[in-house]
Structure formats: structure tokens, C-alpha cells
């Protein structure tokens, strides 16, 4: 299994768009190590659209943009690997990438071999410029097969924006994760729309097969070259992180990691929050009931028999009281369960029957409810 838990890393798109080059990618890899992101579990350094030259080479092969990547793509991969990290790259199932650069349609096997020869460990595969009448699923199957025979283990990340209910067939193409939504922008509205729309998809996720509601905007803070949005407050970014971890989403950082505020770093690396995302049981949270006065409660069973619970207040103004009853977690109503605040990393005490908390606007609480072990 290449992705027993949701892949974690960074992708160039959300902040830099096509304005990428080898110095940026090397400095990003350096920052992974220096800032503790690597230690926290972030592993993949992924180049999105814009790395390739406008034309293929004389043998039809992919060529890196010579101005942005003068040392070539293999050398870049070697550098990323020398830091103990993994190397991700981008192509597209159509004739061109979304930025009108060469893409893999008709060149799947050659491209998969080229990526393998560069040491690529992860491929994000987009969906622009699909020739009319061509079956999209077949294109993903073709690249999935090409990667399998490329001679290298490469994570296959499908990016067809949720078209044709990709969650139902993504894994059958060899995919390890698939975008379930359109593109995120750097705003509360966009994040909340995408994240809270995932309620029906929990049964499709599991080890090696993850729903992907798009990359993180934590810390982008209005500085994106391309995705738009004025940014969120630190509390809103924590809500975003909480929701993505409950959803067992891949965690692809989208900010400039060379220049993170202490709050951004804390949001991205909180160990007990990341442990919810990376829990080996691999369940995706489900939403407990219909939204009630902007309050939502999401629950994710964990491998140790406990349940992670997210209490959310989507309202713009006014605190709300959010409650989770043990009954809805499958825990007996008379059970005395321990409740731990996962952002604070502190036990809140023993509660019988339910837990309730007041939640600030656009805020959340992430707790872990642990029933006593049998016989206790
Ligand atoms: C979009 C994709 C984005 C980014 C962009 C690059 O289709 O959803 O995440 O990869 O293309 O052009």
C-alpha cells in the first residue's frame, strides 16, 4: 500500500500558481526540514502546473522549462530525496494542462517512464482539454496502468474535480486519492462550501483510497498569485484544518512554508489534530445530522476505540452551543467517557451521556471521546 494514511505534503499551486522555479522548490524542501514540517509528517513536495517547457523534446518527451528549472527535473528530485522527502509532479489527462502547456494525452506510457526516470513519487493528474467524446475514466485508467508498469512506486492523485462521481471508480484506475470538488480559494466561504459538502462521501474513503476536497489554504493569508480570496483568520484556518483532518483528507499545504507565522505553523503541525487525519483505521468522518442553527457535529471513529468529534459553528455572528450525545457515537448513554481537547492537548474530564461546548462564530472544537476499556 502506497498510501495507508492520507498523503501529507506541499503543493506549489495555491500560493505560486505557475510562478515556480528550482530555487523555490529547493528552499521549500529546506524549509520542510528546518521548520519541523517534515518531523510532523509532511513528506511530498509537489510541483503543480507550470514546470514544463511549452514544447516537447525531439523524441516527444516531456522537457522542463529551461528558464525555471535549468538543472533539470532529475536533479531537482535528487535534491528533494537528499532531504529525506518525496517528489511530486503534475500533468493532465487532456491534450494540454489547464495553463495550456503540454499534457499527457496520447503520451501516457512515455510520460510515466520519464517521471519514473526522474525519481517522481507522486503524480497529480488534471482534467483540462480532454478531447470531446473521449471517456475520462479510460484516460485515468490508462495513466494508472502506465504508472504501474513504470518501474517505480508512484502515488496517483486524480484531479477531475469530482466529475462522474470519481469516488466510485477512482480506486479502480489505480488512484490513491481523487479530488471531490472544484478549486478552493482563500476564503472562509470557499473552504466551508467544499469541506461541509463532503457528508455523503465517507463510505468511499479508506486506506489507499482517499477523498480529496482540495489542498489547504492555511496560511495563504490573501497572498495567492492565482486562487483568489482575501484570506481567513487564524481561527478560521484552524476550523479548516479540523474539518480536513476529520475528513481523512490528504493534507497538501498551500502556503509559502519559507515564511510561516507561528500561528500558521502551529495550525499545520498540532500533533493530536494530525493524528486524527493519520489514524490507521482510515475512516472518514460523517456528519451526525442535518445542520441546526449553523451548528454541525462530525464524528470519526479511531483505531484505539475512541471517537474524534468536531463541533462547528458556521454562523458569522454569535456563539452557539453544540452538543454530542454518546448515543450517536455508539457509546452507552450511562457511560463515563474521557473527553480530551485535541487542539489544547489536554483532558477536559470525564463526562456521562454527552458533551457540550459553546463555540465561537466560524470556530470549532475538536475532542476525542474515549469510553473506558472493557472491565474498567
Ligand atoms: C486545476 C486544478 C488546480 C490546479 C490547476 C493548474 O484544474 O484543480 O488544483 O492544478 O488546475 O492549472
GROMACS .gro file of C-alpha atoms and ligand atoms in nm:
model
  388
    1UNK     CA    1   0.000   0.000   0.000
    2UNK     CA    2   0.149   0.335  -0.102
    3UNK     CA    3  -0.100   0.548   0.093
    4UNK     CA    4  -0.214   0.359   0.404
    5UNK     CA    5  -0.291   0.700   0.556
    6UNK     CA    6  -0.375   1.023   0.368
    7UNK     CA    7  -0.065   1.165   0.191
    8UNK     CA    8   0.082   1.479   0.352
    9UNK     CA    9   0.294   1.738   0.177
   10UNK     CA   10   0.300   2.072  -0.002
   11UNK     CA   11   0.189   2.179  -0.349
   12UNK     CA   12   0.301   2.492  -0.532
   13UNK     CA   13  -0.035   2.593  -0.679
   14UNK     CA   14  -0.232   2.767  -0.404
   15UNK     CA   15   0.029   3.037  -0.345
   16UNK     CA   16   0.253   3.048  -0.651
   17UNK     CA   17   0.043   2.940  -0.950
   18UNK     CA   18   0.278   2.895  -1.246
   19UNK     CA   19   0.545   3.121  -1.093
   20UNK     CA   20   0.763   2.834  -0.978
   21UNK     CA   21   1.133   2.761  -1.024
   22UNK     CA   22   1.401   2.535  -0.886
   23UNK     CA   23   1.522   2.779  -0.619
   24UNK     CA   24   1.169   2.800  -0.473
   25UNK     CA   25   1.130   2.421  -0.468
   26UNK     CA   26   1.472   2.365  -0.310
   27UNK     CA   27   1.407   2.631  -0.047
   28UNK     CA   28   1.070   2.471   0.022
   29UNK     CA   29   1.237   2.134   0.078
   30UNK     CA   30   1.488   2.303   0.309
   31UNK     CA   31   1.203   2.469   0.500
   32UNK     CA   32   1.028   2.133   0.546
   33UNK     CA   33   1.328   2.021   0.748
   34UNK     CA   34   1.409   2.349   0.924
   35UNK     CA   35   1.056   2.434   1.039
   36UNK     CA   36   0.966   2.086   1.164
   37UNK     CA   37   0.707   2.015   0.893
   38UNK     CA   38   0.897   1.700   0.797
   39UNK     CA   39   0.906   1.585   1.157
   40UNK     CA   40   0.531   1.648   1.183
   41UNK     CA   41   0.477   1.404   0.892
   42UNK     CA   42   0.471   1.622   0.578
   43UNK     CA   43   0.657   1.434   0.309
   44UNK     CA   44   0.566   1.516  -0.053
   45UNK     CA   45   0.699   1.830  -0.226
   46UNK     CA   46   0.472   1.864  -0.529
   47UNK     CA   47   0.517   2.088  -0.834
   48UNK     CA   48   0.184   2.178  -0.989
   49UNK     CA   49   0.115   2.322  -1.336
   50UNK     CA   50   0.382   2.536  -1.499
   51UNK     CA   51   0.700   2.327  -1.466
   52UNK     CA   52   0.713   2.211  -1.829
   53UNK     CA   53   0.852   2.379  -2.141
   54UNK     CA   54   0.594   2.494  -2.400
   55UNK     CA   55   0.707   2.217  -2.641
   56UNK     CA   56   0.804   1.853  -2.601
   57UNK     CA   57   1.157   1.739  -2.696
   58UNK     CA   58   1.273   1.581  -3.025
   59UNK     CA   59   1.172   1.231  -2.912
   60UNK     CA   60   0.833   1.350  -2.794
   61UNK     CA   61   0.944   1.352  -2.431
   62UNK     CA   62   0.845   1.600  -2.160
   63UNK     CA   63   1.103   1.873  -2.108
   64UNK     CA   64   1.131   2.106  -1.810
   65UNK     CA   65   1.102   2.481  -1.866
   66UNK     CA   66   1.473   2.565  -1.915
   67UNK     CA   67   1.447   2.905  -1.752
   68UNK     CA   68   1.261   2.791  -1.441
   69UNK     CA   69   1.442   2.458  -1.399
   70UNK     CA   70   1.787   2.492  -1.561
   71UNK     CA   71   1.930   2.197  -1.364
   72UNK     CA   72   1.654   1.966  -1.488
   73UNK     CA   73   1.389   1.761  -1.316
   74UNK     CA   74   1.605   1.465  -1.217
   75UNK     CA   75   1.846   1.692  -1.028
   76UNK     CA   76   1.552   1.854  -0.850
   77UNK     CA   77   1.420   1.512  -0.747
   78UNK     CA   78   1.765   1.414  -0.621
   79UNK     CA   79   1.774   1.727  -0.406
   80UNK     CA   80   1.428   1.660  -0.260
   81UNK     CA   81   1.526   1.298  -0.189
   82UNK     CA   82   1.852   1.410  -0.026
   83UNK     CA   83   1.637   1.582   0.237
   84UNK     CA   84   1.452   1.258   0.309
   85UNK     CA   85   1.141   1.389   0.129
   86UNK     CA   86   0.938   1.270  -0.168
   87UNK     CA   87   0.899   1.427  -0.510
   88UNK     CA   88   0.565   1.510  -0.669
   89UNK     CA   89   0.484   1.640  -1.016
   90UNK     CA   90   0.180   1.737  -1.223
   91UNK     CA   91   0.035   1.651  -1.561
   92UNK     CA   92  -0.307   1.637  -1.718
   93UNK     CA   93  -0.521   1.375  -1.893
   94UNK     CA   94  -0.609   1.609  -2.181
   95UNK     CA   95  -0.404   1.747  -2.469
   96UNK     CA   96  -0.291   2.047  -2.261
   97UNK     CA   97  -0.267   2.139  -1.895
   98UNK     CA   98  -0.511   2.395  -1.760
   99UNK     CA   99  -0.242   2.656  -1.828
  100UNK     CA  100  -0.219   2.540  -2.194
  101UNK     CA  101   0.116   2.365  -2.160
  102UNK     CA  102   0.188   2.015  -2.297
  103UNK     CA  103  -0.005   1.735  -2.121
  104UNK     CA  104  -0.013   1.356  -2.133
  105UNK     CA  105  -0.299   1.262  -2.369
  106UNK     CA  106  -0.154   1.004  -2.611
  107UNK     CA  107   0.181   1.005  -2.429
  108UNK     CA  108   0.083   0.826  -2.108
  109UNK     CA  109   0.341   0.546  -2.118
  110UNK     CA  110   0.628   0.768  -2.228
  111UNK     CA  111   0.543   1.024  -1.960
  112UNK     CA  112   0.512   0.765  -1.683
  113UNK     CA  113   0.855   0.627  -1.779
  114UNK     CA  114   1.000   0.978  -1.789
  115UNK     CA  115   0.860   1.058  -1.443
  116UNK     CA  116   0.999   0.729  -1.307
  117UNK     CA  117   1.343   0.812  -1.453
  118UNK     CA  118   1.333   1.148  -1.273
  119UNK     CA  119   1.258   0.977  -0.941
  120UNK     CA  120   0.900   1.102  -0.915
  121UNK     CA  121   0.698   0.956  -0.624
  122UNK     CA  122   0.361   1.130  -0.675
  123UNK     CA  123   0.162   1.240  -0.981
  124UNK     CA  124  -0.128   1.485  -0.970
  125UNK     CA  125  -0.329   1.428  -1.288
  126UNK     CA  126  -0.563   1.706  -1.400
  127UNK     CA  127  -0.860   1.707  -1.642
  128UNK     CA  128  -0.841   2.012  -1.872
  129UNK     CA  129  -0.855   1.989  -2.255
  130UNK     CA  130  -0.997   1.637  -2.268
  131UNK     CA  131  -1.075   1.572  -2.636
  132UNK     CA  132  -1.452   1.572  -2.691
  133UNK     CA  133  -1.611   1.227  -2.691
  134UNK     CA  134  -1.317   1.061  -2.512
  135UNK     CA  135  -1.412   0.873  -2.194
  136UNK     CA  136  -1.248   1.040  -1.892
  137UNK     CA  137  -1.238   0.723  -1.683
  138UNK     CA  138  -1.047   0.546  -1.960
  139UNK     CA  139  -0.783   0.821  -1.957
  140UNK     CA  140  -0.731   0.783  -1.583
  141UNK     CA  141  -0.712   0.403  -1.625
  142UNK     CA  142  -0.452   0.448  -1.896
  143UNK     CA  143  -0.224   0.661  -1.682
  144UNK     CA  144  -0.286   0.435  -1.380
  145UNK     CA  145  -0.169   0.138  -1.583
  146UNK     CA  146   0.129   0.331  -1.721
  147UNK     CA  147   0.239   0.424  -1.369
  148UNK     CA  148   0.204   0.063  -1.255
  149UNK     CA  149   0.443  -0.054  -1.526
  150UNK     CA  150   0.681   0.243  -1.495
  151UNK     CA  151   0.916   0.058  -1.263
  152UNK     CA  152   0.860   0.296  -0.973
  153UNK     CA  153   0.606   0.330  -0.691
  154UNK     CA  154   0.414   0.649  -0.773
  155UNK     CA  155   0.111   0.780  -0.587
  156UNK     CA  156  -0.166   0.859  -0.836
  157UNK     CA  157  -0.369   1.167  -0.744
  158UNK     CA  158  -0.673   1.221  -0.968
  159UNK     CA  159  -0.790   1.578  -1.023
  160UNK     CA  160  -1.113   1.570  -1.224
  161UNK     CA  161  -1.293   1.796  -0.973
  162UNK     CA  162  -1.538   1.519  -0.872
  163UNK     CA  163  -1.670   1.463  -1.226
  164UNK     CA  164  -1.866   1.140  -1.294
  165UNK     CA  165  -1.871   1.058  -0.920
  166UNK     CA  166  -1.500   0.978  -0.923
  167UNK     CA  167  -1.519   0.847  -0.564
  168UNK     CA  168  -1.698   0.541  -0.706
  169UNK     CA  169  -1.427   0.444  -0.958
  170UNK     CA  170  -1.109   0.638  -0.871
  171UNK     CA  171  -0.952   0.343  -0.688
  172UNK     CA  172  -1.020   0.108  -0.980
  173UNK     CA  173  -0.792   0.319  -1.204
  174UNK     CA  174  -0.506   0.272  -0.957
  175UNK     CA  175  -0.582   0.607  -0.792
  176UNK     CA  176  -0.485   0.665  -0.429
  177UNK     CA  177  -0.679   0.991  -0.392
  178UNK     CA  178  -0.918   1.195  -0.601
  179UNK     CA  179  -1.044   1.549  -0.591
  180UNK     CA  180  -1.412   1.556  -0.499
  181UNK     CA  181  -1.464   1.929  -0.556
  182UNK     CA  182  -1.380   2.226  -0.774
  183UNK     CA  183  -1.092   2.454  -0.681
  184UNK     CA  184  -1.063   2.607  -0.335
  185UNK     CA  185  -1.000   2.978  -0.295
  186UNK     CA  186  -0.850   3.152   0.006
  187UNK     CA  187  -1.171   3.240   0.188
  188UNK     CA  188  -1.399   3.107   0.462
  189UNK     CA  189  -1.690   3.080   0.216
  190UNK     CA  190  -1.499   2.863  -0.030
  191UNK     CA  191  -1.344   2.642   0.238
  192UNK     CA  192  -1.674   2.590   0.420
  193UNK     CA  193  -1.863   2.520   0.098
  194UNK     CA  194  -1.618   2.248  -0.006
  195UNK     CA  195  -1.549   2.096   0.335
  196UNK     CA  196  -1.903   2.075   0.467
  197UNK     CA  197  -2.024   1.933   0.132
  198UNK     CA  198  -1.844   1.601   0.191
  199UNK     CA  199  -2.105   1.443   0.417
  200UNK     CA  200  -2.221   1.177   0.171
  201UNK     CA  201  -1.876   1.051   0.073
  202UNK     CA  202  -1.747   0.884   0.391
  203UNK     CA  203  -1.811   0.529   0.278
  204UNK     CA  204  -1.579   0.565  -0.023
  205UNK     CA  205  -1.265   0.651   0.177
  206UNK     CA  206  -1.022   0.414   0.343
  207UNK     CA  207  -0.657   0.310   0.345
  208UNK     CA  208  -0.505   0.370  -0.002
  209UNK     CA  209  -0.822   0.544  -0.132
  210UNK     CA  210  -0.890   0.896  -0.012
  211UNK     CA  211  -1.142   1.163  -0.099
  212UNK     CA  212  -0.965   1.496  -0.157
  213UNK     CA  213  -1.167   1.817  -0.108
  214UNK     CA  214  -0.862   2.017  -0.237
  215UNK     CA  215  -0.540   2.149  -0.096
  216UNK     CA  216  -0.503   2.351   0.222
  217UNK     CA  217  -0.528   2.729   0.232
  218UNK     CA  218  -0.394   2.756   0.590
  219UNK     CA  219  -0.151   3.050   0.598
  220UNK     CA  220  -0.208   3.160   0.238
  221UNK     CA  221  -0.349   3.473   0.403
  222UNK     CA  222  -0.454   3.659   0.091
  223UNK     CA  223  -0.111   3.614  -0.073
  224UNK     CA  224  -0.209   3.379  -0.355
  225UNK     CA  225  -0.090   3.452  -0.710
  226UNK     CA  226  -0.384   3.265  -0.855
  227UNK     CA  227  -0.664   3.116  -0.643
  228UNK     CA  228  -0.821   3.441  -0.522
  229UNK     CA  229  -0.967   3.522  -0.181
  230UNK     CA  230  -0.866   3.765   0.093
  231UNK     CA  231  -0.759   3.503   0.344
  232UNK     CA  232  -0.908   3.379   0.671
  233UNK     CA  233  -0.848   3.448   1.039
  234UNK     CA  234  -0.626   3.207   1.231
  235UNK     CA  235  -0.938   3.067   1.399
  236UNK     CA  236  -1.099   3.004   1.059
  237UNK     CA  237  -0.785   2.830   0.935
  238UNK     CA  238  -0.799   2.609   1.248
  239UNK     CA  239  -1.159   2.520   1.159
  240UNK     CA  240  -1.040   2.433   0.807
  241UNK     CA  241  -0.763   2.208   0.945
  242UNK     CA  242  -1.003   2.042   1.190
  243UNK     CA  243  -1.251   1.960   0.914
  244UNK     CA  244  -0.988   1.829   0.670
  245UNK     CA  245  -0.838   1.604   0.943
  246UNK     CA  246  -1.181   1.466   1.031
  247UNK     CA  247  -1.242   1.403   0.660
  248UNK     CA  248  -0.920   1.195   0.642
  249UNK     CA  249  -0.825   1.425   0.357
  250UNK     CA  250  -0.479   1.433   0.204
  251UNK     CA  251  -0.305   1.733   0.365
  252UNK     CA  252  -0.127   1.933   0.097
  253UNK     CA  253  -0.004   2.263   0.240
  254UNK     CA  254  -0.068   2.558   0.009
  255UNK     CA  255   0.114   2.845   0.177
  256UNK     CA  256   0.474   2.966   0.143
  257UNK     CA  257   0.639   2.744   0.403
  258UNK     CA  258   0.958   2.954   0.392
  259UNK     CA  259   0.766   3.231   0.559
  260UNK     CA  260   0.506   3.097   0.805
  261UNK     CA  261   0.375   3.286   1.106
  262UNK     CA  262   0.397   3.099   1.439
  263UNK     CA  263   0.015   3.058   1.425
  264UNK     CA  264   0.026   2.903   1.076
  265UNK     CA  265   0.298   2.662   1.183
  266UNK     CA  266   0.106   2.569   1.498
  267UNK     CA  267  -0.212   2.507   1.295
  268UNK     CA  268  -0.031   2.284   1.046
  269UNK     CA  269   0.164   2.080   1.299
  270UNK     CA  270  -0.063   2.026   1.603
  271UNK     CA  271   0.025   1.661   1.673
  272UNK     CA  272  -0.304   1.537   1.817
  273UNK     CA  273  -0.502   1.702   1.535
  274UNK     CA  274  -0.279   1.546   1.266
  275UNK     CA  275  -0.316   1.210   1.443
  276UNK     CA  276  -0.690   1.224   1.367
  277UNK     CA  277  -0.615   1.263   0.995
  278UNK     CA  278  -0.347   0.994   1.004
  279UNK     CA  279  -0.537   0.747   1.220
  280UNK     CA  280  -0.464   0.395   1.088
  281UNK     CA  281  -0.830   0.290   1.084
  282UNK     CA  282  -0.868   0.530   0.791
  283UNK     CA  283  -1.233   0.622   0.836
  284UNK     CA  284  -1.368   0.949   0.704
  285UNK     CA  285  -1.591   1.147   0.938
  286UNK     CA  286  -1.963   1.160   0.885
  287UNK     CA  287  -2.195   1.441   0.975
  288UNK     CA  288  -2.428   1.346   1.260
  289UNK     CA  289  -2.743   1.517   1.148
  290UNK     CA  290  -2.878   1.799   0.942
  291UNK     CA  291  -2.737   2.139   1.028
  292UNK     CA  292  -2.909   2.301   1.322
  293UNK     CA  293  -2.882   2.681   1.352
  294UNK     CA  294  -2.544   2.669   1.178
  295UNK     CA  295  -2.413   2.403   1.417
  296UNK     CA  296  -2.267   2.085   1.271
  297UNK     CA  297  -2.123   1.783   1.451
  298UNK     CA  298  -1.891   1.542   1.269
  299UNK     CA  299  -1.761   1.214   1.411
  300UNK     CA  300  -1.467   0.993   1.308
  301UNK     CA  301  -1.407   0.655   1.474
  302UNK     CA  302  -1.039   0.596   1.559
  303UNK     CA  303  -0.833   0.278   1.571
  304UNK     CA  304  -0.800   0.275   1.951
  305UNK     CA  305  -1.177   0.253   2.006
  306UNK     CA  306  -1.223   0.624   2.072
  307UNK     CA  307  -1.415   0.869   1.853
  308UNK     CA  308  -1.294   1.209   1.729
  309UNK     CA  309  -1.573   1.466   1.734
  310UNK     CA  310  -1.574   1.805   1.562
  311UNK     CA  311  -1.823   2.064   1.688
  312UNK     CA  312  -1.862   2.351   1.440
  313UNK     CA  313  -2.035   2.688   1.444
  314UNK     CA  314  -2.074   2.810   1.085
  315UNK     CA  315  -2.253   3.129   1.187
  316UNK     CA  316  -2.086   3.461   1.114
  317UNK     CA  317  -2.206   3.614   1.438
  318UNK     CA  318  -2.289   3.483   1.783
  319UNK     CA  319  -2.169   3.189   1.988
  320UNK     CA  320  -2.362   2.864   1.959
  321UNK     CA  321  -2.394   2.570   2.194
  322UNK     CA  322  -2.301   2.241   2.026
  323UNK     CA  323  -2.373   1.904   2.185
  324UNK     CA  324  -2.276   1.548   2.106
  325UNK     CA  325  -2.470   1.266   2.271
  326UNK     CA  326  -2.290   0.936   2.343
  327UNK     CA  327  -2.583   0.753   2.181
  328UNK     CA  328  -2.493   0.897   1.842
  329UNK     CA  329  -2.135   0.773   1.886
  330UNK     CA  330  -2.243   0.418   1.960
  331UNK     CA  331  -2.147   0.460   2.327
  332UNK     CA  332  -2.395   0.372   2.604
  333UNK     CA  333  -2.571   0.678   2.748
  334UNK     CA  334  -2.465   0.594   3.104
  335UNK     CA  335  -2.102   0.550   3.008
  336UNK     CA  336  -1.848   0.775   3.175
  337UNK     CA  337  -1.613   0.866   2.892
  338UNK     CA  338  -1.297   1.075   2.896
  339UNK     CA  339  -1.306   1.385   2.677
  340UNK     CA  340  -0.981   1.535   2.551
  341UNK     CA  341  -0.937   1.866   2.370
  342UNK     CA  342  -0.708   1.782   2.077
  343UNK     CA  343  -0.603   2.138   1.991
  344UNK     CA  344  -0.512   2.211   2.354
  345UNK     CA  345  -0.369   1.862   2.409
  346UNK     CA  346  -0.546   1.848   2.746
  347UNK     CA  347  -0.808   1.626   2.909
  348UNK     CA  348  -1.132   1.809   2.986
  349UNK     CA  349  -1.257   1.545   3.230
  350UNK     CA  350  -1.499   1.256   3.249
  351UNK     CA  351  -1.849   1.308   3.106
  352UNK     CA  352  -2.161   1.093   3.125
  353UNK     CA  353  -2.405   1.077   2.832
  354UNK     CA  354  -2.297   1.379   2.633
  355UNK     CA  355  -2.054   1.666   2.590
  356UNK     CA  356  -2.150   2.024   2.509
  357UNK     CA  357  -1.945   2.332   2.435
  358UNK     CA  358  -2.004   2.689   2.337
  359UNK     CA  359  -1.839   2.762   2.001
  360UNK     CA  360  -1.731   3.099   1.864
  361UNK     CA  361  -1.853   3.212   1.517
  362UNK     CA  362  -1.663   3.028   1.237
  363UNK     CA  363  -1.493   2.834   1.515
  364UNK     CA  364  -1.482   2.475   1.625
  365UNK     CA  365  -1.383   2.234   1.898
  366UNK     CA  366  -1.209   1.903   1.823
  367UNK     CA  367  -1.234   1.647   2.101
  368UNK     CA  368  -1.164   1.280   2.145
  369UNK     CA  369  -1.420   1.075   2.337
  370UNK     CA  370  -1.275   0.760   2.492
  371UNK     CA  371  -1.503   0.511   2.663
  372UNK     CA  372  -1.348   0.305   2.942
  373UNK     CA  373  -1.180  -0.017   2.830
  374UNK     CA  374  -1.393  -0.329   2.889
  375UNK     CA  375  -1.370  -0.437   3.252
  376UNK     CA  376  -1.262  -0.091   3.376
  377LIG     C1  377  -0.690   2.299  -1.187
  377LIG     C2  378  -0.669   2.222  -1.058
  377LIG     C3  379  -0.582   2.306  -0.967
  377LIG     C4  380  -0.451   2.336  -1.037
  377LIG     C5  381  -0.476   2.400  -1.172
  377LIG     C6  382  -0.347   2.415  -1.250
  377LIG     O1  383  -0.766   2.222  -1.274
  377LIG     O2  384  -0.792   2.192  -0.998
  377LIG     O3  385  -0.563   2.241  -0.844
  377LIG     O4  386  -0.381   2.215  -1.052
  377LIG     O5  387  -0.566   2.325  -1.249
  377LIG     O6  388  -0.365   2.475  -1.375
   0.00000   0.00000   0.00000
